[in-house]
C-alpha atoms as an extended CHARMM CRD file, in Angstrom:
* protein
*
       236  EXT
         1         1  MET       CA            -14.6970000000       53.1550000000      -28.6240000000  PROA      1               0.0000000000
         2         2  LYS       CA            -17.8650000000       51.7270000000      -30.1600000000  PROA      2               0.0000000000
         3         3  ASN       CA            -18.4570000000       50.2000000000      -33.5380000000  PROA      3               0.0000000000
         4         4  ILE       CA            -15.6740000000       47.6800000000      -32.8860000000  PROA      4               0.0000000000
         5         5  THR       CA            -17.3010000000       45.1410000000      -35.3620000000  PROA      5               0.0000000000
         6         6  ASN       CA            -17.4090000000       47.5780000000      -38.2510000000  PROA      6               0.0000000000
         7         7  LEU       CA            -13.9070000000       48.7820000000      -37.5500000000  PROA      7               0.0000000000
         8         8  TRP       CA            -12.6870000000       45.1730000000      -37.4450000000  PROA      8               0.0000000000
         9         9  GLU       CA            -14.1950000000       44.6820000000      -40.8440000000  PROA      9               0.0000000000
        10        10  ILE       CA            -12.6470000000       47.9070000000      -42.0770000000  PROA      10              0.0000000000
        11        11  GLN       CA             -9.2500000000       46.6920000000      -40.9230000000  PROA      11              0.0000000000
        12        12  ASN       CA             -9.6540000000       43.3600000000      -42.7350000000  PROA      12              0.0000000000
        13        13  LEU       CA            -11.0110000000       45.0460000000      -45.9240000000  PROA      13              0.0000000000
        14        14  GLU       CA             -8.0740000000       47.4640000000      -45.9410000000  PROA      14              0.0000000000
        15        15  GLU       CA             -5.6090000000       44.6560000000      -45.5030000000  PROA      15              0.0000000000
        16        16  ASN       CA             -7.2360000000       42.7550000000      -48.2780000000  PROA      16              0.0000000000
        17        17  LYS       CA             -7.2450000000       45.9560000000      -50.4820000000  PROA      17              0.0000000000
        18        18  GLY       CA             -3.5570000000       46.3690000000      -49.8800000000  PROA      18              0.0000000000
        19        19  LYS       CA             -2.8550000000       42.7550000000      -50.7460000000  PROA      19              0.0000000000
        20        20  ILE       CA             -4.8220000000       43.0380000000      -54.0800000000  PROA      20              0.0000000000
        21        21  GLN       CA             -2.9490000000       46.3180000000      -54.9460000000  PROA      21              0.0000000000
        22        22  ARG       CA              0.4220000000       44.5170000000      -54.3570000000  PROA      22              0.0000000000
        23        23  GLN       CA             -0.8610000000       41.5680000000      -56.5250000000  PROA      23              0.0000000000
        24        24  ILE       CA             -1.6910000000       44.0140000000      -59.3350000000  PROA      24              0.0000000000
        25        25  LYS       CA              1.8200000000       45.4170000000      -59.2300000000  PROA      25              0.0000000000
        26        26  SER       CA              3.4320000000       42.0040000000      -59.2480000000  PROA      26              0.0000000000
        27        27  ILE       CA              1.4430000000       40.0080000000      -61.6760000000  PROA      27              0.0000000000
        28        28  PRO       CA              3.8610000000       37.2780000000      -62.8590000000  PROA      28              0.0000000000
        29        29  GLU       CA              3.1490000000       37.8270000000      -66.5790000000  PROA      29              0.0000000000
        30        30  TYR       CA              4.0690000000       41.4800000000      -66.3150000000  PROA      30              0.0000000000
        31        31  ARG       CA              7.8090000000       40.9290000000      -65.9250000000  PROA      31              0.0000000000
        32        32  GLU       CA              7.7430000000       38.2210000000      -68.6720000000  PROA      32              0.0000000000
        33        33  LEU       CA              5.9090000000       40.6010000000      -70.9970000000  PROA      33              0.0000000000
        34        34  LYS       CA              8.3740000000       43.3900000000      -70.3180000000  PROA      34              0.0000000000
        35        35  GLU       CA             11.3520000000       41.0690000000      -71.0480000000  PROA      35              0.0000000000
        36        36  LEU       CA              9.6440000000       39.7910000000      -74.2640000000  PROA      36              0.0000000000
        37        37  LYS       CA              8.9660000000       43.3380000000      -75.3900000000  PROA      37              0.0000000000
        38        38  THR       CA             12.6660000000       44.2040000000      -74.9430000000  PROA      38              0.0000000000
        39        39  GLU       CA             13.6980000000       41.0940000000      -76.8410000000  PROA      39              0.0000000000
        40        40  ILE       CA             11.2430000000       41.8530000000      -79.7220000000  PROA      40              0.0000000000
        41        41  GLU       CA             12.4060000000       45.4620000000      -80.0230000000  PROA      41              0.0000000000
        42        42  ALA       CA             16.0350000000       44.3020000000      -80.0530000000  PROA      42              0.0000000000
        43        43  GLY       CA             15.2200000000       41.6930000000      -82.6870000000  PROA      43              0.0000000000
        44        44  GLN       CA             13.3740000000       44.1660000000      -84.8430000000  PROA      44              0.0000000000
        45        45  LYS       CA             16.2970000000       46.5920000000      -84.6430000000  PROA      45              0.0000000000
        46        46  GLU       CA             18.7200000000       43.7830000000      -85.6470000000  PROA      46              0.0000000000
        47        47  VAL       CA             16.5610000000       42.7850000000      -88.6350000000  PROA      47              0.0000000000
        48        48  HSD       CA             16.3970000000       46.4040000000      -89.7050000000  PROA      48              0.0000000000
        49        49  GLY       CA             20.1550000000       46.6650000000      -89.4840000000  PROA      49              0.0000000000
        50        50  LEU       CA             20.6710000000       43.4250000000      -91.4510000000  PROA      50              0.0000000000
        51        51  LYS       CA             18.2330000000       44.6180000000      -94.1780000000  PROA      51              0.0000000000
        52        52  ARG       CA             20.2160000000       47.7950000000      -94.5940000000  PROA      52              0.0000000000
        53        53  GLU       CA             23.4070000000       45.7670000000      -94.9200000000  PROA      53              0.0000000000
        54        54  LEU       CA             21.7150000000       43.4720000000      -97.3950000000  PROA      54              0.0000000000
        55        55  GLU       CA             20.7070000000       46.4910000000      -99.5240000000  PROA      55              0.0000000000
        56        56  LEU       CA             24.3830000000       47.6720000000      -99.5560000000  PROA      56              0.0000000000
        57        57  VAL       CA             25.4610000000       44.1110000000     -100.5880000000  PROA      57              0.0000000000
        58        58  LYS       CA             22.9450000000       44.0220000000     -103.3860000000  PROA      58              0.0000000000
        59        59  LYS       CA             24.0490000000       47.5210000000     -104.5170000000  PROA      59              0.0000000000
        60        60  SER       CA             27.5750000000       46.1900000000     -104.5650000000  PROA      60              0.0000000000
        61        61  ILE       CA             26.5060000000       43.2430000000     -106.7890000000  PROA      61              0.0000000000
        62        62  ARG       CA             24.8420000000       45.7160000000     -109.2220000000  PROA      62              0.0000000000
        63        63  CYS       CA             27.9370000000       47.7450000000     -109.3480000000  PROA      63              0.0000000000
        64        64  GLU       CA             30.1550000000       44.6780000000     -110.0780000000  PROA      64              0.0000000000
        65        65  GLU       CA             27.6690000000       43.5380000000     -112.7220000000  PROA      65              0.0000000000
        66        66  ASP       CA             27.9240000000       46.8860000000     -114.4140000000  PROA      66              0.0000000000
        67        67  ALA       CA             31.7630000000       46.5720000000     -114.2920000000  PROA      67              0.0000000000
        68        68  LEU       CA             31.4730000000       43.0470000000     -115.7170000000  PROA      68              0.0000000000
        69        69  ALA       CA             29.3330000000       44.2850000000     -118.6130000000  PROA      69              0.0000000000
        70        70  VAL       CA             31.9790000000       46.9270000000     -119.4190000000  PROA      70              0.0000000000
        71        71  PHE       CA             34.7500000000       44.2690000000     -119.4610000000  PROA      71              0.0000000000
        72        72  LYS       CA             32.6860000000       41.8840000000     -121.6700000000  PROA      72              0.0000000000
        73        73  GLU       CA             32.0710000000       44.8510000000     -124.0170000000  PROA      73              0.0000000000
        74        74  LYS       CA             35.7790000000       45.5660000000     -124.0970000000  PROA      74              0.0000000000
        75        75  ILE       CA             36.5220000000       41.8430000000     -124.7090000000  PROA      75              0.0000000000
        76        76  GLU       CA             34.0340000000       41.7720000000     -127.6040000000  PROA      76              0.0000000000
        77        77  LYS       CA             35.6090000000       44.8900000000     -129.1200000000  PROA      77              0.0000000000
        78        78  ALA       CA             39.1480000000       43.7140000000     -128.6140000000  PROA      78              0.0000000000
        79        79  SER       CA             38.2250000000       40.2500000000     -130.1840000000  PROA      79              0.0000000000
        80        80  GLU       CA             36.8150000000       41.9530000000     -133.2350000000  PROA      80              0.0000000000
        81        81  GLU       CA             40.0630000000       43.8970000000     -133.5800000000  PROA      81              0.0000000000
        82        82  LEU       CA             42.1210000000       40.7590000000     -133.1000000000  PROA      82              0.0000000000
        83        83  TYR       CA             40.2570000000       38.5310000000     -135.5330000000  PROA      83              0.0000000000
        84        84  GLY       CA             38.9420000000       41.1800000000     -137.9110000000  PROA      84              0.0000000000
        85        85  GLY       CA             42.1680000000       41.5680000000     -139.7990000000  PROA      85              0.0000000000
        86        86  GLN       CA             42.7580000000       45.0820000000     -138.5060000000  PROA      86              0.0000000000
        87        87  ASN       CA             46.1660000000       44.1420000000     -137.0150000000  PROA      87              0.0000000000
        88        88  SER       CA             48.6390000000       43.6140000000     -139.8410000000  PROA      88              0.0000000000
        89        89  SER       CA             51.8740000000       42.9420000000     -138.0110000000  PROA      89              0.0000000000
        90        90  ALA       CA             52.7800000000       40.0950000000     -135.7000000000  PROA      90              0.0000000000
        91        91  LYS       CA             53.5880000000       42.6200000000     -132.9680000000  PROA      91              0.0000000000
        92        92  GLU       CA             50.1930000000       44.1970000000     -133.1790000000  PROA      92              0.0000000000
        93        93  LEU       CA             48.5480000000       40.7020000000     -133.1060000000  PROA      93              0.0000000000
        94        94  GLU       CA             50.5520000000       39.7800000000     -129.9840000000  PROA      94              0.0000000000
        95        95  THR       CA             49.6460000000       43.0300000000     -128.3040000000  PROA      95              0.0000000000
        96        96  ALA       CA             45.9450000000       42.4770000000     -129.1340000000  PROA      96              0.0000000000
        97        97  GLU       CA             46.0320000000       38.8780000000     -127.8280000000  PROA      97              0.0000000000
        98        98  LYS       CA             47.5910000000       39.9740000000     -124.5370000000  PROA      98              0.0000000000
        99        99  ASN       CA             44.9510000000       42.7040000000     -124.1990000000  PROA      99              0.0000000000
       100       100  VAL       CA             42.1480000000       40.1610000000     -124.7530000000  PROA      100             0.0000000000
       101       101  ALA       CA             43.7250000000       37.7010000000     -122.3090000000  PROA      101             0.0000000000
       102       102  LYS       CA             44.1350000000       40.5570000000     -119.6730000000  PROA      102             0.0000000000
       103       103  LEU       CA             40.5290000000       41.6160000000     -120.1590000000  PROA      103             0.0000000000
       104       104  ARG       CA             39.3540000000       37.9970000000     -119.7070000000  PROA      104             0.0000000000
       105       105  LEU       CA             41.2750000000       37.6250000000     -116.5020000000  PROA      105             0.0000000000
       106       106  GLN       CA             39.7680000000       40.8410000000     -115.1870000000  PROA      106             0.0000000000
       107       107  CYS       CA             36.3580000000       39.5840000000     -116.2690000000  PROA      107             0.0000000000
       108       108  THR       CA             36.8580000000       36.3080000000     -114.4270000000  PROA      108             0.0000000000
       109       109  ALA       CA             37.9730000000       38.1280000000     -111.3170000000  PROA      109             0.0000000000
       110       110  VAL       CA             34.8380000000       40.2350000000     -111.3400000000  PROA      110             0.0000000000
       111       111  GLU       CA             32.6650000000       37.1860000000     -111.9260000000  PROA      111             0.0000000000
       112       112  GLU       CA             34.2600000000       35.4530000000     -108.9100000000  PROA      112             0.0000000000
       113       113  LYS       CA             33.9220000000       38.5600000000     -106.8670000000  PROA      113             0.0000000000
       114       114  ILE       CA             30.1820000000       38.6520000000     -107.7740000000  PROA      114             0.0000000000
       115       115  LEU       CA             29.7710000000       35.0150000000     -106.6940000000  PROA      115             0.0000000000
       116       116  VAL       CA             31.3880000000       35.7810000000     -103.3580000000  PROA      116             0.0000000000
       117       117  ILE       CA             29.0980000000       38.7940000000     -102.7880000000  PROA      117             0.0000000000
       118       118  MET       CA             25.9790000000       36.8720000000     -103.8870000000  PROA      118             0.0000000000
       119       119  GLU       CA             26.8980000000       34.1450000000     -101.3950000000  PROA      119             0.0000000000
       120       120  LYS       CA             27.1090000000       36.8160000000      -98.7070000000  PROA      120             0.0000000000
       121       121  ALA       CA             23.7780000000       38.2080000000      -99.6710000000  PROA      121             0.0000000000
       122       122  ASP       CA             22.2630000000       34.7020000000      -99.6220000000  PROA      122             0.0000000000
       123       123  ASN       CA             23.6730000000       34.1070000000      -96.1040000000  PROA      123             0.0000000000
       124       124  GLN       CA             22.3620000000       37.4940000000      -95.1110000000  PROA      124             0.0000000000
       125       125  GLU       CA             18.8000000000       36.7040000000      -96.3960000000  PROA      125             0.0000000000
       126       126  LYS       CA             18.8030000000       33.3630000000      -94.5130000000  PROA      126             0.0000000000
       127       127  LYS       CA             19.8740000000       35.0880000000      -91.3030000000  PROA      127             0.0000000000
       128       128  ILE       CA             17.1800000000       37.7140000000      -91.6980000000  PROA      128             0.0000000000
       129       129  GLU       CA             14.4830000000       34.9450000000      -92.3340000000  PROA      129             0.0000000000
       130       130  LYS       CA             15.7610000000       33.0570000000      -89.2450000000  PROA      130             0.0000000000
       131       131  LEU       CA             15.4930000000       36.1770000000      -87.0960000000  PROA      131             0.0000000000
       132       132  ARG       CA             12.0200000000       36.9870000000      -88.4900000000  PROA      132             0.0000000000
       133       133  SER       CA             10.8740000000       33.5150000000      -87.6260000000  PROA      133             0.0000000000
       134       134  ALA       CA             12.1920000000       33.8200000000      -84.0510000000  PROA      134             0.0000000000
       135       135  LEU       CA             10.5580000000       37.1820000000      -83.8170000000  PROA      135             0.0000000000
       136       136  GLU       CA              7.2560000000       35.7620000000      -84.9510000000  PROA      136             0.0000000000
       137       137  ASP       CA              7.4330000000       33.1090000000      -82.2450000000  PROA      137             0.0000000000
       138       138  ARG       CA              8.1780000000       35.8030000000      -79.6280000000  PROA      138             0.0000000000
       139       139  LYS       CA              5.3630000000       37.8510000000      -80.8490000000  PROA      139             0.0000000000
       140       140  ASN       CA              2.9460000000       34.9200000000      -80.5720000000  PROA      140             0.0000000000
       141       141  THR       CA              4.1550000000       34.1850000000      -77.1250000000  PROA      141             0.0000000000
       142       142  PHE       CA              3.6650000000       37.8640000000      -76.1880000000  PROA      142             0.0000000000
       143       143  LYS       CA              0.1840000000       37.8320000000      -77.5410000000  PROA      143             0.0000000000
       144       144  SER       CA             -0.7970000000       34.7840000000      -75.5610000000  PROA      144             0.0000000000
       145       145  LEU       CA              0.9240000000       35.9920000000      -72.4100000000  PROA      145             0.0000000000
       146       146  ASN       CA             -0.6570000000       39.4400000000      -72.7160000000  PROA      146             0.0000000000
       147       147  SER       CA             -4.0920000000       37.8760000000      -73.0170000000  PROA      147             0.0000000000
       148       148  ARG       CA             -3.5660000000       35.9680000000      -69.7740000000  PROA      148             0.0000000000
       149       149  TYR       CA             -2.1390000000       39.1530000000      -68.1380000000  PROA      149             0.0000000000
       150       150  LYS       CA             -5.2550000000       41.1130000000      -69.0730000000  PROA      150             0.0000000000
       151       151  ILE       CA             -7.5720000000       38.4650000000      -67.7010000000  PROA      151             0.0000000000
       152       152  THR       CA             -5.5640000000       38.3340000000      -64.4040000000  PROA      152             0.0000000000
       153       153  LYS       CA             -5.4310000000       42.1550000000      -64.1730000000  PROA      153             0.0000000000
       154       154  GLU       CA             -9.1080000000       42.5050000000      -64.9860000000  PROA      154             0.0000000000
       155       155  GLY       CA             -9.9900000000       39.9880000000      -62.2370000000  PROA      155             0.0000000000
       156       156  LEU       CA             -7.8620000000       41.7230000000      -59.6590000000  PROA      156             0.0000000000
       157       157  TYR       CA             -9.2500000000       45.1340000000      -60.5360000000  PROA      157             0.0000000000
       158       158  ASN       CA            -12.8060000000       43.8100000000      -60.2210000000  PROA      158             0.0000000000
       159       159  ALA       CA            -11.8930000000       42.3880000000      -56.8260000000  PROA      159             0.0000000000
       160       160  LEU       CA            -10.3990000000       45.7470000000      -55.8470000000  PROA      160             0.0000000000
       161       161  THR       CA            -13.4510000000       47.5840000000      -56.9330000000  PROA      161             0.0000000000
       162       162  GLU       CA            -15.6090000000       45.2150000000      -54.8840000000  PROA      162             0.0000000000
       163       163  VAL       CA            -13.4520000000       45.5380000000      -51.7680000000  PROA      163             0.0000000000
       164       164  THR       CA            -13.3000000000       49.3450000000      -52.1750000000  PROA      164             0.0000000000
       165       165  SER       CA            -17.0950000000       49.6750000000      -52.5050000000  PROA      165             0.0000000000
       166       166  ARG       CA            -17.6010000000       47.4490000000      -49.4300000000  PROA      166             0.0000000000
       167       167  LEU       CA            -15.0040000000       49.4810000000      -47.5050000000  PROA      167             0.0000000000
       168       168  ASP       CA            -16.8710000000       52.7590000000      -48.3890000000  PROA      168             0.0000000000
       169       169  VAL       CA            -20.1830000000       51.2690000000      -47.2920000000  PROA      169             0.0000000000
       170       170  ILE       CA            -18.7990000000       50.0900000000      -43.9130000000  PROA      170             0.0000000000
       171       171  LYS       CA            -16.8960000000       53.4030000000      -43.2770000000  PROA      171             0.0000000000
       172       172  GLY       CA            -20.2200000000       55.1320000000      -43.8590000000  PROA      172             0.0000000000
       173       173  LYS       CA            -21.6040000000       53.2290000000      -40.8520000000  PROA      173             0.0000000000
       174       174  VAL       CA            -18.9330000000       54.5530000000      -38.4680000000  PROA      174             0.0000000000
       175       175  PRO       CA            -19.1390000000       57.9840000000      -37.0230000000  PROA      175             0.0000000000
       176       176  PRO       CA            -16.3370000000       60.2600000000      -38.3600000000  PROA      176             0.0000000000
       177       177  GLU       CA            -14.9470000000       60.7560000000      -34.7530000000  PROA      177             0.0000000000
       178       178  ALA       CA            -14.6540000000       57.0860000000      -34.1510000000  PROA      178             0.0000000000
       179       179  LEU       CA            -13.0430000000       56.4660000000      -37.5540000000  PROA      179             0.0000000000
       180       180  GLN       CA            -10.4280000000       59.2120000000      -36.8650000000  PROA      180             0.0000000000
       181       181  LYS       CA             -9.6460000000       57.6560000000      -33.4250000000  PROA      181             0.0000000000
       182       182  TYR       CA             -9.2560000000       54.2320000000      -35.0670000000  PROA      182             0.0000000000
       183       183  GLN       CA             -7.0100000000       55.5530000000      -37.7530000000  PROA      183             0.0000000000
       184       184  LYS       CA             -4.8800000000       57.4820000000      -35.2200000000  PROA      184             0.0000000000
       185       185  LEU       CA             -4.5580000000       54.2860000000      -33.1590000000  PROA      185             0.0000000000
       186       186  CYS       CA             -3.4080000000       52.3080000000      -36.2020000000  PROA      186             0.0000000000
       187       187  THR       CA             -0.4450000000       54.6930000000      -36.7480000000  PROA      187             0.0000000000
       188       188  GLY       CA              1.0730000000       53.4660000000      -33.5140000000  PROA      188             0.0000000000
       189       189  PHE       CA              1.6970000000       49.8780000000      -34.8020000000  PROA      189             0.0000000000
       190       190  LYS       CA              4.2220000000       48.7770000000      -37.3780000000  PROA      190             0.0000000000
       191       191  ASP       CA              1.6480000000       46.5270000000      -39.1240000000  PROA      191             0.0000000000
       192       192  GLY       CA             -0.9930000000       49.3170000000      -39.1350000000  PROA      192             0.0000000000
       193       193  LYS       CA             -3.4290000000       47.2120000000      -37.3000000000  PROA      193             0.0000000000
       194       194  GLY       CA             -5.1490000000       48.8280000000      -34.3540000000  PROA      194             0.0000000000
       195       195  ILE       CA             -7.5290000000       45.9630000000      -33.6230000000  PROA      195             0.0000000000
       196       196  ALA       CA             -6.6020000000       42.3750000000      -32.6020000000  PROA      196             0.0000000000
       197       197  ALA       CA             -8.7030000000       39.3110000000      -32.2640000000  PROA      197             0.0000000000
       198       198  LEU       CA             -8.9730000000       37.7840000000      -28.7720000000  PROA      198             0.0000000000
       199       199  GLN       CA             -9.0120000000       33.9900000000      -28.8840000000  PROA      199             0.0000000000
       200       200  GLY       CA             -8.5560000000       31.7450000000      -25.9120000000  PROA      200             0.0000000000
       201       201  GLY       CA             -7.4270000000       34.7330000000      -23.8080000000  PROA      201             0.0000000000
       202       202  ILE       CA             -4.5500000000       35.3980000000      -26.3340000000  PROA      202             0.0000000000
       203       203  CYS       CA             -4.2250000000       38.7520000000      -28.2110000000  PROA      203             0.0000000000
       204       204  SER       CA             -3.5080000000       38.0410000000      -31.8900000000  PROA      204             0.0000000000
       205       205  GLY       CA             -1.5960000000       41.3270000000      -32.1240000000  PROA      205             0.0000000000
       206       206  CYS       CA              1.1430000000       40.5430000000      -29.6420000000  PROA      206             0.0000000000
       207       207  ASN       CA              0.4520000000       36.8120000000      -28.9680000000  PROA      207             0.0000000000
       208       208  MET       CA              0.3460000000       37.5190000000      -25.2390000000  PROA      208             0.0000000000
       209       209  SER       CA             -2.3300000000       36.4320000000      -22.7200000000  PROA      209             0.0000000000
       210       210  VAL       CA             -4.4980000000       39.2760000000      -21.4430000000  PROA      210             0.0000000000
       211       211  SER       CA             -5.5440000000       39.7390000000      -17.7340000000  PROA      211             0.0000000000
       212       212  PHE       CA             -8.6940000000       38.2400000000      -16.4000000000  PROA      212             0.0000000000
       213       213  ASP       CA            -10.2850000000       41.6850000000      -16.0600000000  PROA      213             0.0000000000
       214       214  ILE       CA             -9.5950000000       42.4380000000      -19.7190000000  PROA      214             0.0000000000
       215       215  LEU       CA            -10.9940000000       39.0900000000      -20.7940000000  PROA      215             0.0000000000
       216       216  LYS       CA            -14.1260000000       39.6500000000      -18.7940000000  PROA      216             0.0000000000
       217       217  LYS       CA            -14.7390000000       43.0820000000      -20.4180000000  PROA      217             0.0000000000
       218       218  ALA       CA            -14.1600000000       41.7260000000      -23.7970000000  PROA      218             0.0000000000
       219       219  LYS       CA            -16.7080000000       38.9930000000      -23.1530000000  PROA      219             0.0000000000
       220       220  ASP       CA            -19.2190000000       41.6240000000      -22.0720000000  PROA      220             0.0000000000
       221       221  ARG       CA            -18.6870000000       43.3310000000      -25.4500000000  PROA      221             0.0000000000
       222       222  SER       CA            -17.0720000000       46.3570000000      -23.7950000000  PROA      222             0.0000000000
       223       223  ASP       CA            -14.5860000000       48.4120000000      -25.7670000000  PROA      223             0.0000000000
       224       224  VAL       CA            -11.2960000000       47.2780000000      -24.3410000000  PROA      224             0.0000000000
       225       225  LYS       CA             -7.5800000000       47.3680000000      -25.1780000000  PROA      225             0.0000000000
       226       226  CYS       CA             -4.9150000000       44.7560000000      -24.7040000000  PROA      226             0.0000000000
       227       227  ASP       CA             -3.0410000000       45.3990000000      -21.5160000000  PROA      227             0.0000000000
       228       228  ASN       CA              0.2290000000       44.3240000000      -23.3250000000  PROA      228             0.0000000000
       229       229  CYS       CA              0.2040000000       46.0170000000      -26.7400000000  PROA      229             0.0000000000
       230       230  GLY       CA             -2.6590000000       48.5080000000      -26.4940000000  PROA      230             0.0000000000
       231       231  ARG       CA             -4.6280000000       47.2390000000      -29.4860000000  PROA      231             0.0000000000
       232       232  LEU       CA             -8.4540000000       47.2210000000      -29.3200000000  PROA      232             0.0000000000
       233       233  LEU       CA             -9.6930000000       43.7560000000      -28.8060000000  PROA      233             0.0000000000
       234       234  ILE       CA            -12.5580000000       41.9000000000      -30.4400000000  PROA      234             0.0000000000
       235       235  MET       CA            -13.7460000000       38.4800000000      -29.1530000000  PROA      235             0.0000000000
       236       236  LYS       CA            -13.5090000000       35.6390000000      -31.6640000000  PROA      236             0.0000000000
């Protein structure tokens, strides 16, 4: 098989191409970006849920404030009846006083309830603000990381384009029949490499010494295979 030099370069370029493709799939920032995206989405969902809860709490406050306004109106009306001279008997006065006292107790209970709910709303708002701040930090980290990821990815794709272009050029120099034989030879090896370097009489494919006859042919630039593993040999 001729064109051993070009085929050797093809093998090295294909190995380099595969390495770059694996690097693209395993860019370190990619996993971090994926995890950050999941965290951000979860955080946004939590904030949305807390905001809905806060709206319900605020609605509850408004309802209690309406109830408080009603009680205050009743107290005002009952006080007018009590002190307006409309009650003539002692029994009526006592009943009116009890009614006012009861209304004031109810009013106080509602006011206390409103304070509790308002405190809950305040805590909810603080929690939302804290989550928003944490989300903003994550978004900034994501933005910075994504910028680095794009730069790394672009560099790898540029390298892949360069290697692919070079590979196409070299393949164009090898006759189709020779290329097919080489590709068929490669399928017989687990590492997919059908050519090995011969250095110091040692085949780099199987790390075994070749015979003197094989070594001589290789030095004469003849197309020769390792008598141990069957790979084509190229002198280095």
